[in-house]
């Protein structure tokens, strides 16, 4: 009857909660050993110069080859790694691996024209004392030019931790490293703040791009961000370009760079090199 059904539902709910808790505990301890265990992977997604259609650079995106669960995306473990602190080690690995790979590609004919590699940095990682020194060290070890490196940070990092964070951002930029605000527009940047921020690039979040072809207000909003960026002399990357209509609309409004499945999903290093080859070498030296 209804009573038994209710009880079963409750029990099922309780079992699910229990399972979820165990899974989290298991993930926490597995995460702590993931870097040392060689389980981290990188995927690479090209970033396209919209006016010319050429590959301007790429974003390195982390994956976790979990021994049991298979290949996991960052949405399944980055938040947890922020909680446990393992994000600092993971992020350090990503930085080194991304720069090592990019420095190598720059020496090959197909990759020599690429201008930058974008690396995501979590707030906790950025705030860990010694982060700037680590960047300096990894650049030296990999022989990478600091100007090749674009660090993607969150809007909230730049907003909430002004003093030390801004000093560190300034120090990185003085080295030649550039800074992007990732997922721009999803936070709460005020105009007055924006004009002083120690950053170089705005990445417009995919959620703003999705609907531009069907929603004129959304289109106008993106146009406003693009022109704002131009006023502030910041470069703009539009994320989540899936349709040719997105690409042309964004190019028409003067957005310099684009990234999305229309060009390529994030791929392995072999696939990325293949992509570069199919892109041809007729590249305008911008
Ligand atoms: P993000 O930095 O904004 O990266 C873009 C995300 O959007 C990537 O998801 C990418 O695969 C996805 N994407 C790109 N173009 C398209 C598109 O056209 N359509 C759709 N549906 N998706 C697209 P991914 O790789 O799952 O990464 C998710 C987020 O995880 C990243 O968002 C970033 O915030 C974080 N993340 C990735 N790698 C790292 C890392 O090494 N360290 C840290 N701290 N966070 C990372
Ligand atoms: Mg990013
Ligand atoms: Mg982003
Ligand atoms: Mg995003």
Short mmCIF file of C-alpha atoms and ligand atoms in Angstrom, two decimals:
data_model
loop_
_atom_site.label_atom_id
_atom_site.label_comp_id
_atom_site.label_asym_id
_atom_site.label_seq_id
_atom_site.Cartn_x
_atom_site.Cartn_y
_atom_site.Cartn_z
CA UNK A 1 0.00 0.00 0.00
CA UNK A 2 0.87 3.68 0.13
CA UNK A 3 2.57 3.32 3.49
CA UNK A 4 4.96 0.59 2.35
CA UNK A 5 5.65 2.53 -0.85
CA UNK A 6 6.56 5.58 1.22
CA UNK A 7 8.89 3.58 3.37
CA UNK A 8 10.59 2.09 0.32
CA UNK A 9 11.04 5.54 -1.15
CA UNK A 10 12.61 6.76 2.08
CA UNK A 11 14.90 3.76 2.28
CA UNK A 12 15.95 4.20 -1.30
CA UNK A 13 16.64 7.86 -0.63
CA UNK A 14 18.70 6.98 2.44
CA UNK A 15 20.68 4.38 0.49
CA UNK A 16 21.38 6.86 -2.25
CA UNK A 17 22.60 9.45 0.25
CA UNK A 18 24.82 6.83 1.80
CA UNK A 19 26.22 5.83 -1.59
CA UNK A 20 26.83 9.43 -2.57
CA UNK A 21 28.70 10.02 0.70
CA UNK A 22 30.88 6.97 0.21
CA UNK A 23 31.58 8.00 -3.36
CA UNK A 24 32.69 11.44 -2.21
CA UNK A 25 34.95 9.99 0.47
CA UNK A 26 36.43 7.56 -2.00
CA UNK A 27 36.92 10.36 -4.57
CA UNK A 28 38.66 12.55 -1.98
CA UNK A 29 41.32 10.01 -1.16
CA UNK A 30 41.73 8.88 -4.77
CA UNK A 31 42.17 12.53 -5.84
CA UNK A 32 44.98 13.03 -3.37
CA UNK A 33 46.95 10.31 -5.11
CA UNK A 34 45.91 11.08 -8.66
CA UNK A 35 48.80 13.36 -9.63
CA UNK A 36 51.50 11.16 -8.09
CA UNK A 37 49.78 8.17 -9.68
CA UNK A 38 50.09 9.74 -13.14
CA UNK A 39 46.33 9.83 -13.64
CA UNK A 40 45.98 13.41 -14.83
CA UNK A 41 45.55 14.09 -18.54
CA UNK A 42 45.31 17.19 -20.69
CA UNK A 43 43.01 17.95 -23.57
CA UNK A 44 43.61 20.88 -25.91
CA UNK A 45 41.04 23.10 -27.54
CA UNK A 46 42.05 25.55 -30.28
CA UNK A 47 41.30 29.25 -29.96
CA UNK A 48 40.62 30.84 -33.32
CA UNK A 49 41.46 34.29 -34.60
CA UNK A 50 37.98 35.16 -35.90
CA UNK A 51 38.93 37.67 -38.63
CA UNK A 52 41.42 35.28 -40.29
CA UNK A 53 40.13 31.89 -39.16
CA UNK A 54 43.61 30.86 -38.07
CA UNK A 55 44.54 29.07 -34.86
CA UNK A 56 45.74 31.76 -32.45
CA UNK A 57 46.36 29.48 -29.51
CA UNK A 58 44.74 26.87 -27.36
CA UNK A 59 43.32 26.19 -23.94
CA UNK A 60 44.63 23.29 -21.88
CA UNK A 61 41.81 21.48 -20.06
CA UNK A 62 42.37 18.89 -17.37
CA UNK A 63 40.91 15.38 -17.20
CA UNK A 64 41.26 12.65 -14.60
CA UNK A 65 41.80 9.11 -15.75
CA UNK A 66 40.16 7.49 -12.75
CA UNK A 67 41.27 3.87 -12.29
CA UNK A 68 37.68 2.64 -11.98
CA UNK A 69 35.37 5.36 -13.28
CA UNK A 70 37.26 6.14 -16.48
CA UNK A 71 38.01 9.57 -17.89
CA UNK A 72 36.40 12.29 -15.77
CA UNK A 73 35.87 15.93 -16.74
CA UNK A 74 36.79 18.80 -14.42
CA UNK A 75 33.18 19.38 -13.43
CA UNK A 76 33.34 16.03 -11.66
CA UNK A 77 36.40 16.73 -9.51
CA UNK A 78 37.73 20.31 -9.56
CA UNK A 79 35.31 21.58 -6.92
CA UNK A 80 36.18 18.68 -4.64
CA UNK A 81 39.89 19.25 -5.23
CA UNK A 82 39.39 22.90 -4.23
CA UNK A 83 37.94 21.66 -0.94
CA UNK A 84 40.69 19.17 -0.21
CA UNK A 85 43.49 21.38 -1.49
CA UNK A 86 44.68 18.88 -4.09
CA UNK A 87 43.79 21.49 -6.72
CA UNK A 88 47.13 23.14 -5.94
CA UNK A 89 49.06 20.05 -6.97
CA UNK A 90 46.75 19.35 -9.92
CA UNK A 91 47.04 22.93 -11.13
CA UNK A 92 50.82 22.84 -10.82
CA UNK A 93 50.90 19.69 -12.93
CA UNK A 94 48.60 21.26 -15.54
CA UNK A 95 50.75 24.39 -15.79
CA UNK A 96 53.97 22.42 -16.28
CA UNK A 97 52.48 19.92 -18.72
CA UNK A 98 50.71 22.62 -20.76
CA UNK A 99 53.84 24.77 -21.07
CA UNK A 100 56.05 21.77 -21.82
CA UNK A 101 53.70 20.66 -24.60
CA UNK A 102 53.24 24.14 -26.01
CA UNK A 103 56.99 24.88 -26.00
CA UNK A 104 57.47 21.67 -27.97
CA UNK A 105 54.74 22.51 -30.49
CA UNK A 106 56.26 25.92 -31.05
CA UNK A 107 59.38 24.19 -32.36
CA UNK A 108 57.38 22.22 -34.95
CA UNK A 109 56.43 23.75 -38.29
CA UNK A 110 52.70 23.26 -37.81
CA UNK A 111 52.69 24.95 -34.41
CA UNK A 112 55.28 27.66 -34.80
CA UNK A 113 52.73 30.40 -35.49
CA UNK A 114 50.61 29.84 -32.37
CA UNK A 115 50.72 32.75 -30.01
CA UNK A 116 49.56 31.45 -26.66
CA UNK A 117 48.48 28.65 -24.39
CA UNK A 118 45.70 29.31 -21.92
CA UNK A 119 45.82 27.63 -18.51
CA UNK A 120 43.04 27.69 -15.91
CA UNK A 121 44.06 28.64 -12.40
CA UNK A 122 41.72 28.05 -9.49
CA UNK A 123 41.34 30.73 -6.83
CA UNK A 124 42.81 28.51 -4.15
CA UNK A 125 45.83 27.70 -6.31
CA UNK A 126 46.41 31.37 -7.13
CA UNK A 127 46.23 32.38 -3.47
CA UNK A 128 48.69 29.71 -2.36
CA UNK A 129 51.89 31.50 -1.31
CA UNK A 130 54.64 30.92 -3.84
CA UNK A 131 52.35 30.70 -6.86
CA UNK A 132 54.12 33.48 -8.77
CA UNK A 133 57.49 31.86 -8.05
CA UNK A 134 56.15 28.55 -9.28
CA UNK A 135 55.06 30.15 -12.56
CA UNK A 136 58.51 31.73 -12.96
CA UNK A 137 60.18 28.39 -12.26
CA UNK A 138 58.00 26.41 -14.68
CA UNK A 139 58.61 29.00 -17.41
CA UNK A 140 62.35 28.68 -16.87
CA UNK A 141 62.29 24.87 -16.73
CA UNK A 142 60.25 24.49 -19.91
CA UNK A 143 62.03 27.25 -21.79
CA UNK A 144 58.69 28.90 -22.50
CA UNK A 145 58.45 32.60 -23.28
CA UNK A 146 56.28 34.25 -20.57
CA UNK A 147 54.33 35.95 -23.36
CA UNK A 148 53.10 32.55 -24.49
CA UNK A 149 51.25 32.04 -21.23
CA UNK A 150 47.71 33.23 -20.62
CA UNK A 151 46.42 32.48 -17.14
CA UNK A 152 42.63 32.20 -16.85
CA UNK A 153 41.34 33.31 -13.47
CA UNK A 154 37.83 33.83 -12.19
CA UNK A 155 36.07 37.13 -11.89
CA UNK A 156 35.56 36.58 -8.15
CA UNK A 157 39.28 36.10 -7.52
CA UNK A 158 40.02 39.50 -9.01
CA UNK A 159 37.09 41.09 -7.21
CA UNK A 160 37.32 39.79 -3.67
CA UNK A 161 40.96 39.54 -2.77
CA UNK A 162 42.16 42.85 -4.03
CA UNK A 163 45.46 43.53 -2.26
CA UNK A 164 47.74 40.48 -2.48
CA UNK A 165 46.02 39.07 -5.54
CA UNK A 166 46.35 42.33 -7.44
CA UNK A 167 50.03 42.56 -6.49
CA UNK A 168 50.59 39.03 -7.78
CA UNK A 169 48.65 39.74 -10.97
CA UNK A 170 50.82 42.81 -11.46
CA UNK A 171 54.00 40.82 -10.89
CA UNK A 172 52.93 38.16 -13.40
CA UNK A 173 52.08 40.81 -15.99
CA UNK A 174 55.41 42.51 -15.39
CA UNK A 175 57.04 39.17 -16.31
CA UNK A 176 55.06 39.23 -19.58
CA UNK A 177 52.45 36.66 -18.57
CA UNK A 178 48.93 37.70 -19.55
CA UNK A 179 45.77 37.33 -17.51
CA UNK A 180 42.26 36.46 -18.69
CA UNK A 181 39.03 36.66 -16.75
CA UNK A 182 37.32 33.35 -17.47
CA UNK A 183 33.55 33.02 -17.75
CA UNK A 184 33.28 36.79 -17.82
CA UNK A 185 29.78 38.07 -17.12
CA UNK A 186 28.78 35.33 -14.71
CA UNK A 187 30.26 37.22 -11.74
CA UNK A 188 29.63 40.71 -10.53
CA UNK A 189 32.31 42.93 -11.99
CA UNK A 190 31.30 46.55 -11.75
CA UNK A 191 32.26 48.98 -14.45
CA UNK A 192 34.46 51.02 -12.16
CA UNK A 193 36.37 47.93 -11.13
CA UNK A 194 36.76 46.73 -14.69
CA UNK A 195 38.58 49.84 -15.84
CA UNK A 196 41.36 49.25 -13.30
CA UNK A 197 41.63 45.49 -13.30
CA UNK A 198 45.13 44.13 -13.88
CA UNK A 199 44.00 41.88 -16.73
CA UNK A 200 44.45 41.61 -20.49
CA UNK A 201 41.67 39.40 -21.83
CA UNK A 202 37.96 38.80 -21.21
CA UNK A 203 36.49 35.40 -22.00
CA UNK A 204 32.75 35.67 -22.54
CA UNK A 205 30.98 32.68 -21.03
CA UNK A 206 29.22 30.20 -23.30
CA UNK A 207 25.90 30.93 -21.59
CA UNK A 208 25.94 34.40 -23.19
CA UNK A 209 26.68 33.03 -26.66
CA UNK A 210 24.19 30.13 -26.76
CA UNK A 211 21.14 32.20 -27.55
CA UNK A 212 22.44 35.21 -29.51
CA UNK A 213 20.91 34.12 -32.83
CA UNK A 214 17.40 33.88 -31.40
CA UNK A 215 17.47 36.52 -28.73
CA UNK A 216 18.24 40.10 -29.85
CA UNK A 217 18.71 41.25 -26.27
CA UNK A 218 21.35 38.59 -25.73
CA UNK A 219 23.04 39.67 -28.96
CA UNK A 220 23.00 43.29 -27.78
CA UNK A 221 24.47 42.26 -24.44
CA UNK A 222 27.39 40.46 -26.08
CA UNK A 223 27.92 43.43 -28.39
CA UNK A 224 28.08 45.65 -25.33
CA UNK A 225 30.71 43.44 -23.69
CA UNK A 226 32.77 43.40 -26.89
CA UNK A 227 32.70 47.17 -27.25
CA UNK A 228 33.38 47.63 -23.55
CA UNK A 229 36.44 45.43 -23.93
CA UNK A 230 37.60 47.50 -26.89
CA UNK A 231 37.24 50.69 -24.86
CA UNK A 232 39.32 49.14 -22.08
CA UNK A 233 41.82 47.79 -24.63
CA UNK A 234 41.22 44.20 -23.61
CA UNK A 235 41.12 41.29 -26.04
CA UNK A 236 37.92 39.22 -26.10
CA UNK A 237 37.49 35.49 -26.50
CA UNK A 238 33.96 34.16 -27.05
CA UNK A 239 33.45 30.66 -25.65
CA UNK A 240 31.00 28.02 -26.77
CA UNK A 241 30.85 28.85 -30.49
CA UNK A 242 28.87 25.92 -31.85
CA UNK A 243 27.24 27.35 -34.97
CA UNK A 244 28.57 29.13 -38.01
CA UNK A 245 25.99 31.84 -37.26
CA UNK A 246 27.67 32.41 -33.88
CA UNK A 247 31.04 32.75 -35.59
CA UNK A 248 29.91 35.29 -38.19
CA UNK A 249 27.86 37.33 -35.72
CA UNK A 250 30.79 37.55 -33.33
CA UNK A 251 33.30 38.34 -36.09
CA UNK A 252 30.93 41.06 -37.38
CA UNK A 253 30.75 42.74 -33.99
CA UNK A 254 34.54 42.83 -33.76
CA UNK A 255 35.18 40.00 -31.33
CA UNK A 256 38.81 38.97 -31.89
CA UNK A 257 38.89 35.35 -30.77
CA UNK A 258 36.56 32.38 -30.57
CA UNK A 259 36.55 28.92 -29.08
CA UNK A 260 33.97 26.16 -29.43
CA UNK A 261 32.84 22.87 -30.87
CA UNK A 262 32.35 24.52 -34.30
CA UNK A 263 36.15 24.57 -34.58
CA UNK A 264 37.04 21.63 -32.39
CA UNK A 265 36.20 19.92 -29.14
CA UNK A 266 39.04 19.58 -26.64
CA UNK A 267 41.28 16.82 -28.08
CA UNK A 268 44.44 14.85 -27.27
CA UNK A 269 47.85 16.20 -28.23
CA UNK A 270 48.04 13.87 -31.25
CA UNK A 271 44.63 14.96 -32.45
CA UNK A 272 45.55 18.59 -31.87
CA UNK A 273 48.64 18.28 -34.06
CA UNK A 274 46.52 16.63 -36.72
CA UNK A 275 44.07 19.52 -36.47
CA UNK A 276 46.92 22.00 -36.94
CA UNK A 277 48.03 20.18 -40.06
CA UNK A 278 44.57 20.17 -41.62
CA UNK A 279 44.35 23.90 -40.87
CA UNK A 280 47.13 24.44 -43.38
CA UNK A 281 50.16 26.66 -43.00
CA UNK A 282 48.93 29.71 -44.92
CA UNK A 283 48.94 31.81 -41.82
CA UNK A 284 48.85 35.54 -41.61
CA UNK A 285 51.62 36.71 -39.27
CA UNK A 286 49.52 38.98 -37.07
P1 LIG B 1 36.29 26.86 -18.98
O1 LIG B 1 37.64 27.27 -18.58
O2 LIG B 1 35.29 27.94 -19.21
O3 LIG B 1 36.51 25.95 -20.26
C1 LIG B 1 35.60 25.84 -21.31
C2 LIG B 1 34.73 24.63 -21.13
O4 LIG B 1 33.69 24.69 -22.10
C3 LIG B 1 35.44 23.29 -21.37
O5 LIG B 1 34.81 22.29 -20.59
C4 LIG B 1 35.17 23.06 -22.84
O6 LIG B 1 35.25 21.70 -23.20
C5 LIG B 1 33.75 23.56 -22.94
N1 LIG B 1 33.42 24.00 -24.29
C6 LIG B 1 34.20 24.67 -25.16
N2 LIG B 1 33.55 24.93 -26.30
C7 LIG B 1 32.31 24.40 -26.17
C8 LIG B 1 31.15 24.34 -27.02
O7 LIG B 1 31.14 24.81 -28.14
N3 LIG B 1 30.06 23.71 -26.51
C9 LIG B 1 30.03 23.17 -25.27
N4 LIG B 1 28.92 22.57 -24.86
N5 LIG B 1 31.11 23.22 -24.43
C10 LIG B 1 32.23 23.82 -24.88
P2 LIG B 1 35.62 21.32 -19.64
O8 LIG B 1 36.91 20.90 -20.29
O9 LIG B 1 34.69 20.28 -19.15
O10 LIG B 1 36.03 22.27 -18.44
C11 LIG B 1 35.05 22.79 -17.60
C12 LIG B 1 35.66 23.80 -16.64
O11 LIG B 1 36.55 23.16 -15.74
C13 LIG B 1 36.49 24.86 -17.33
O12 LIG B 1 35.65 25.84 -17.88
C14 LIG B 1 37.33 25.36 -16.18
O13 LIG B 1 36.62 26.27 -15.39
C15 LIG B 1 37.53 24.08 -15.38
N6 LIG B 1 38.88 23.55 -15.68
C16 LIG B 1 39.31 22.86 -16.78
N7 LIG B 1 40.61 22.57 -16.69
C17 LIG B 1 41.03 23.10 -15.51
C18 LIG B 1 42.31 23.16 -14.84
O14 LIG B 1 43.34 22.67 -15.32
N8 LIG B 1 42.33 23.78 -13.61
C19 LIG B 1 41.22 24.35 -13.07
N9 LIG B 1 41.31 24.96 -11.87
N10 LIG B 1 40.03 24.33 -13.67
C20 LIG B 1 39.93 23.71 -14.88
MG1 LIG B 2 39.03 28.46 -19.05
MG1 LIG B 3 35.94 29.77 -19.79
MG1 LIG B 4 33.12 28.64 -19.32
#
